[in-house]
Amino acid sequence: MTFEQFEEYSLWLGIGALILFMVFIVWNLAKDSKAGRFGTFILFLALGLGLLGFLIKTVMVEVLGIG
């Protein structure tokens, strides 16, 4: 395994762990604030849109070859 491969795998693993941690934080926030179903849905929708933006940016960078 080269150093570049290690960096790439570590980056994706770290980002995945941060995403799972953010999901846990939002779930805990919704539970502690007693947001209800609709409030929990809105919280996860906001998080999901942020993750979708990150994924779209990543795909565009790869397709366009910018980075």
Short mmCIF file of N, CA, C and O in Angstrom, two decimals:
data_model
loop_
_atom_site.label_atom_id
_atom_site.label_comp_id
_atom_site.label_asym_id
_atom_site.label_seq_id
_atom_site.Cartn_x
_atom_site.Cartn_y
_atom_site.Cartn_z
N MET A 1 0.86 -1.18 0.00
CA MET A 1 0.00 0.00 0.00
C MET A 1 0.90 1.24 0.00
O MET A 1 1.77 1.37 0.84
N THR A 2 0.61 2.12 -0.91
CA THR A 2 1.40 3.35 -0.98
C THR A 2 0.86 4.37 0.02
O THR A 2 -0.25 4.23 0.55
N PHE A 3 1.66 5.40 0.25
CA PHE A 3 1.25 6.45 1.18
C PHE A 3 0.01 7.17 0.66
O PHE A 3 -0.88 7.52 1.44
N GLU A 4 -0.09 7.38 -0.66
CA GLU A 4 -1.24 8.06 -1.24
C GLU A 4 -2.52 7.24 -1.05
O GLU A 4 -3.58 7.78 -0.75
N GLN A 5 -2.41 5.91 -1.21
CA GLN A 5 -3.57 5.05 -0.98
C GLN A 5 -4.00 5.10 0.48
O GLN A 5 -5.20 5.16 0.79
N PHE A 6 -3.03 5.08 1.37
CA PHE A 6 -3.33 5.16 2.80
C PHE A 6 -4.04 6.46 3.13
O PHE A 6 -5.01 6.48 3.88
N GLU A 7 -3.55 7.56 2.56
CA GLU A 7 -4.19 8.86 2.79
C GLU A 7 -5.62 8.87 2.28
O GLU A 7 -6.52 9.39 2.95
N GLU A 8 -5.85 8.33 1.09
CA GLU A 8 -7.20 8.33 0.53
C GLU A 8 -8.15 7.48 1.37
O GLU A 8 -9.26 7.91 1.68
N TYR A 9 -7.71 6.28 1.75
CA TYR A 9 -8.57 5.43 2.58
C TYR A 9 -8.83 6.06 3.94
O TYR A 9 -9.96 6.00 4.45
N SER A 10 -7.81 6.67 4.52
CA SER A 10 -7.98 7.32 5.82
C SER A 10 -8.94 8.49 5.72
O SER A 10 -9.75 8.72 6.63
N LEU A 11 -8.84 9.24 4.62
CA LEU A 11 -9.75 10.38 4.43
C LEU A 11 -11.19 9.91 4.37
O LEU A 11 -12.06 10.46 5.06
N TRP A 12 -11.48 8.90 3.57
CA TRP A 12 -12.86 8.42 3.44
C TRP A 12 -13.35 7.79 4.74
O TRP A 12 -14.51 7.95 5.11
N LEU A 13 -12.47 7.08 5.43
CA LEU A 13 -12.87 6.50 6.72
C LEU A 13 -13.16 7.59 7.74
O LEU A 13 -14.15 7.53 8.47
N GLY A 14 -12.31 8.61 7.78
CA GLY A 14 -12.52 9.72 8.71
C GLY A 14 -13.78 10.50 8.41
O GLY A 14 -14.54 10.85 9.32
N ILE A 15 -14.03 10.76 7.13
CA ILE A 15 -15.25 11.48 6.75
C ILE A 15 -16.49 10.66 7.09
O ILE A 15 -17.47 11.18 7.60
N GLY A 16 -16.41 9.37 6.82
CA GLY A 16 -17.54 8.49 7.18
C GLY A 16 -17.81 8.48 8.67
O GLY A 16 -18.97 8.53 9.10
N ALA A 17 -16.74 8.44 9.46
CA ALA A 17 -16.91 8.46 10.92
C ALA A 17 -17.51 9.79 11.37
O ALA A 17 -18.38 9.81 12.25
N LEU A 18 -17.07 10.89 10.78
CA LEU A 18 -17.64 12.19 11.15
C LEU A 18 -19.11 12.29 10.77
O LEU A 18 -19.91 12.87 11.51
N ILE A 19 -19.48 11.74 9.63
CA ILE A 19 -20.87 11.75 9.21
C ILE A 19 -21.72 10.95 10.19
O ILE A 19 -22.80 11.40 10.61
N LEU A 20 -21.25 9.77 10.57
CA LEU A 20 -22.00 8.97 11.55
C LEU A 20 -22.09 9.68 12.89
O LEU A 20 -23.14 9.64 13.55
N PHE A 21 -21.03 10.37 13.29
CA PHE A 21 -21.07 11.13 14.54
C PHE A 21 -22.07 12.27 14.45
O PHE A 21 -22.79 12.55 15.42
N MET A 22 -22.14 12.95 13.31
CA MET A 22 -23.12 14.02 13.13
C MET A 22 -24.54 13.48 13.19
O MET A 22 -25.44 14.12 13.76
N VAL A 23 -24.78 12.31 12.61
CA VAL A 23 -26.11 11.69 12.68
C VAL A 23 -26.46 11.40 14.14
O VAL A 23 -27.59 11.67 14.57
N PHE A 24 -25.51 10.88 14.91
CA PHE A 24 -25.75 10.62 16.32
C PHE A 24 -26.07 11.91 17.07
O PHE A 24 -26.98 11.95 17.91
N ILE A 25 -25.32 12.97 16.79
CA ILE A 25 -25.54 14.25 17.47
C ILE A 25 -26.94 14.79 17.16
O ILE A 25 -27.66 15.24 18.06
N VAL A 26 -27.35 14.74 15.90
CA VAL A 26 -28.67 15.26 15.52
C VAL A 26 -29.76 14.40 16.16
O VAL A 26 -30.76 14.92 16.65
N TRP A 27 -29.58 13.08 16.15
CA TRP A 27 -30.57 12.19 16.77
C TRP A 27 -30.68 12.49 18.27
O TRP A 27 -31.78 12.57 18.82
N ASN A 28 -29.54 12.66 18.92
CA ASN A 28 -29.54 12.96 20.35
C ASN A 28 -30.19 14.32 20.63
O ASN A 28 -30.92 14.48 21.60
N LEU A 29 -29.90 15.30 19.78
CA LEU A 29 -30.51 16.62 19.92
C LEU A 29 -32.03 16.54 19.77
O LEU A 29 -32.77 17.14 20.55
N ALA A 30 -32.49 15.80 18.77
CA ALA A 30 -33.93 15.65 18.57
C ALA A 30 -34.59 14.94 19.74
O ALA A 30 -35.68 15.32 20.18
N LYS A 31 -33.91 13.93 20.27
CA LYS A 31 -34.46 13.19 21.41
C LYS A 31 -34.51 14.05 22.66
O LYS A 31 -35.53 14.09 23.35
N ASP A 32 -33.42 14.75 22.95
CA ASP A 32 -33.35 15.56 24.17
C ASP A 32 -34.29 16.77 24.13
O ASP A 32 -34.80 17.20 25.16
N SER A 33 -34.51 17.33 22.94
CA SER A 33 -35.38 18.50 22.83
C SER A 33 -36.84 18.11 22.62
O SER A 33 -37.70 18.98 22.51
N LYS A 34 -37.11 16.80 22.55
CA LYS A 34 -38.47 16.29 22.32
C LYS A 34 -39.08 16.95 21.08
O LYS A 34 -40.19 17.49 21.11
N ALA A 35 -38.33 16.90 19.98
CA ALA A 35 -38.73 17.57 18.75
C ALA A 35 -39.94 16.91 18.09
O ALA A 35 -40.62 17.54 17.30
N GLY A 36 -40.22 15.68 18.37
CA GLY A 36 -41.32 15.00 17.71
C GLY A 36 -40.89 14.50 16.34
O GLY A 36 -39.75 14.66 15.90
N ARG A 37 -41.83 13.88 15.65
CA ARG A 37 -41.51 13.31 14.35
C ARG A 37 -41.17 14.37 13.31
O ARG A 37 -40.20 14.23 12.57
N PHE A 38 -41.98 15.42 13.25
CA PHE A 38 -41.75 16.45 12.24
C PHE A 38 -40.46 17.20 12.50
O PHE A 38 -39.68 17.45 11.58
N GLY A 39 -40.19 17.55 13.75
CA GLY A 39 -38.96 18.26 14.09
C GLY A 39 -37.73 17.41 13.81
O GLY A 39 -36.72 17.90 13.30
N THR A 40 -37.81 16.12 14.13
CA THR A 40 -36.71 15.21 13.84
C THR A 40 -36.50 15.10 12.34
O THR A 40 -35.36 15.10 11.86
N PHE A 41 -37.59 15.03 11.59
CA PHE A 41 -37.49 14.98 10.13
C PHE A 41 -36.80 16.22 9.58
O PHE A 41 -35.91 16.12 8.73
N ILE A 42 -37.16 17.38 10.09
CA ILE A 42 -36.55 18.63 9.62
C ILE A 42 -35.06 18.66 9.97
O ILE A 42 -34.22 19.06 9.14
N LEU A 43 -34.70 18.23 11.17
CA LEU A 43 -33.29 18.19 11.55
C LEU A 43 -32.50 17.27 10.63
O LEU A 43 -31.41 17.64 10.15
N PHE A 44 -33.01 16.08 10.38
CA PHE A 44 -32.28 15.15 9.51
C PHE A 44 -32.32 15.60 8.05
O PHE A 44 -31.38 15.32 7.30
N LEU A 45 -33.36 16.30 7.65
CA LEU A 45 -33.40 16.84 6.28
C LEU A 45 -32.30 17.87 6.09
O LEU A 45 -31.60 17.85 5.08
N ALA A 46 -32.10 18.73 7.07
CA ALA A 46 -31.05 19.73 6.97
C ALA A 46 -29.68 19.06 6.92
O ALA A 46 -28.82 19.44 6.11
N LEU A 47 -29.47 18.06 7.76
CA LEU A 47 -28.21 17.32 7.73
C LEU A 47 -28.04 16.60 6.40
O LEU A 47 -26.96 16.61 5.81
N GLY A 48 -29.11 16.00 5.92
CA GLY A 48 -29.05 15.28 4.65
C GLY A 48 -28.72 16.18 3.47
O GLY A 48 -27.98 15.80 2.56
N LEU A 49 -29.26 17.39 3.48
CA LEU A 49 -28.96 18.32 2.39
C LEU A 49 -27.49 18.74 2.43
O LEU A 49 -26.86 18.90 1.38
N GLY A 50 -26.94 18.91 3.61
CA GLY A 50 -25.52 19.22 3.73
C GLY A 50 -24.66 18.08 3.20
O GLY A 50 -23.68 18.31 2.48
N LEU A 51 -25.01 16.85 3.55
CA LEU A 51 -24.27 15.70 3.05
C LEU A 51 -24.42 15.54 1.55
O LEU A 51 -23.47 15.19 0.84
N LEU A 52 -25.62 15.82 1.04
CA LEU A 52 -25.85 15.75 -0.40
C LEU A 52 -24.99 16.78 -1.12
O LEU A 52 -24.40 16.48 -2.17
N GLY A 53 -24.89 17.97 -0.58
CA GLY A 53 -24.03 19.00 -1.18
C GLY A 53 -22.57 18.56 -1.21
O GLY A 53 -21.86 18.77 -2.19
N PHE A 54 -22.12 17.93 -0.12
CA PHE A 54 -20.75 17.43 -0.08
C PHE A 54 -20.53 16.36 -1.14
O PHE A 54 -19.51 16.36 -1.84
N LEU A 55 -21.48 15.44 -1.29
CA LEU A 55 -21.34 14.38 -2.28
C LEU A 55 -21.37 14.93 -3.71
O LEU A 55 -20.60 14.50 -4.56
N ILE A 56 -22.25 15.89 -3.96
CA ILE A 56 -22.32 16.49 -5.29
C ILE A 56 -21.01 17.20 -5.62
O ILE A 56 -20.49 17.08 -6.73
N LYS A 57 -20.46 17.92 -4.66
CA LYS A 57 -19.17 18.59 -4.87
C LYS A 57 -18.07 17.58 -5.18
O LYS A 57 -17.27 17.77 -6.09
N THR A 58 -18.05 16.48 -4.45
CA THR A 58 -17.03 15.46 -4.67
C THR A 58 -17.14 14.86 -6.06
O THR A 58 -16.15 14.69 -6.75
N VAL A 59 -18.37 14.56 -6.47
CA VAL A 59 -18.57 13.98 -7.80
C VAL A 59 -18.19 14.99 -8.89
O VAL A 59 -17.53 14.63 -9.87
N MET A 60 -18.57 16.23 -8.70
CA MET A 60 -18.23 17.25 -9.72
C MET A 60 -16.73 17.45 -9.84
O MET A 60 -16.20 17.60 -10.95
N VAL A 61 -16.02 17.44 -8.74
CA VAL A 61 -14.56 17.59 -8.77
C VAL A 61 -13.93 16.41 -9.52
O VAL A 61 -13.02 16.60 -10.34
N GLU A 62 -14.43 15.21 -9.28
CA GLU A 62 -13.88 14.04 -9.97
C GLU A 62 -14.21 14.05 -11.46
O GLU A 62 -13.37 13.74 -12.28
N VAL A 63 -15.44 14.42 -11.80
CA VAL A 63 -15.86 14.42 -13.20
C VAL A 63 -15.16 15.52 -13.99
O VAL A 63 -14.68 15.29 -15.10
N LEU A 64 -15.07 16.69 -13.42
CA LEU A 64 -14.45 17.82 -14.12
C LEU A 64 -12.93 17.80 -14.02
O LEU A 64 -12.27 18.51 -14.78
N GLY A 65 -12.40 17.02 -13.11
CA GLY A 65 -10.94 16.91 -12.97
C GLY A 65 -10.31 18.19 -12.44
O GLY A 65 -9.17 18.49 -12.79
N ILE A 66 -11.01 18.92 -11.59
CA ILE A 66 -10.50 20.18 -11.07
C ILE A 66 -9.38 19.95 -10.06
O ILE A 66 -8.36 20.62 -10.08
N GLY A 67 -9.61 19.02 -9.14
CA GLY A 67 -8.65 18.84 -8.06
C GLY A 67 -7.71 17.80 -8.34
O GLY A 67 -7.03 17.04 -8.18
#
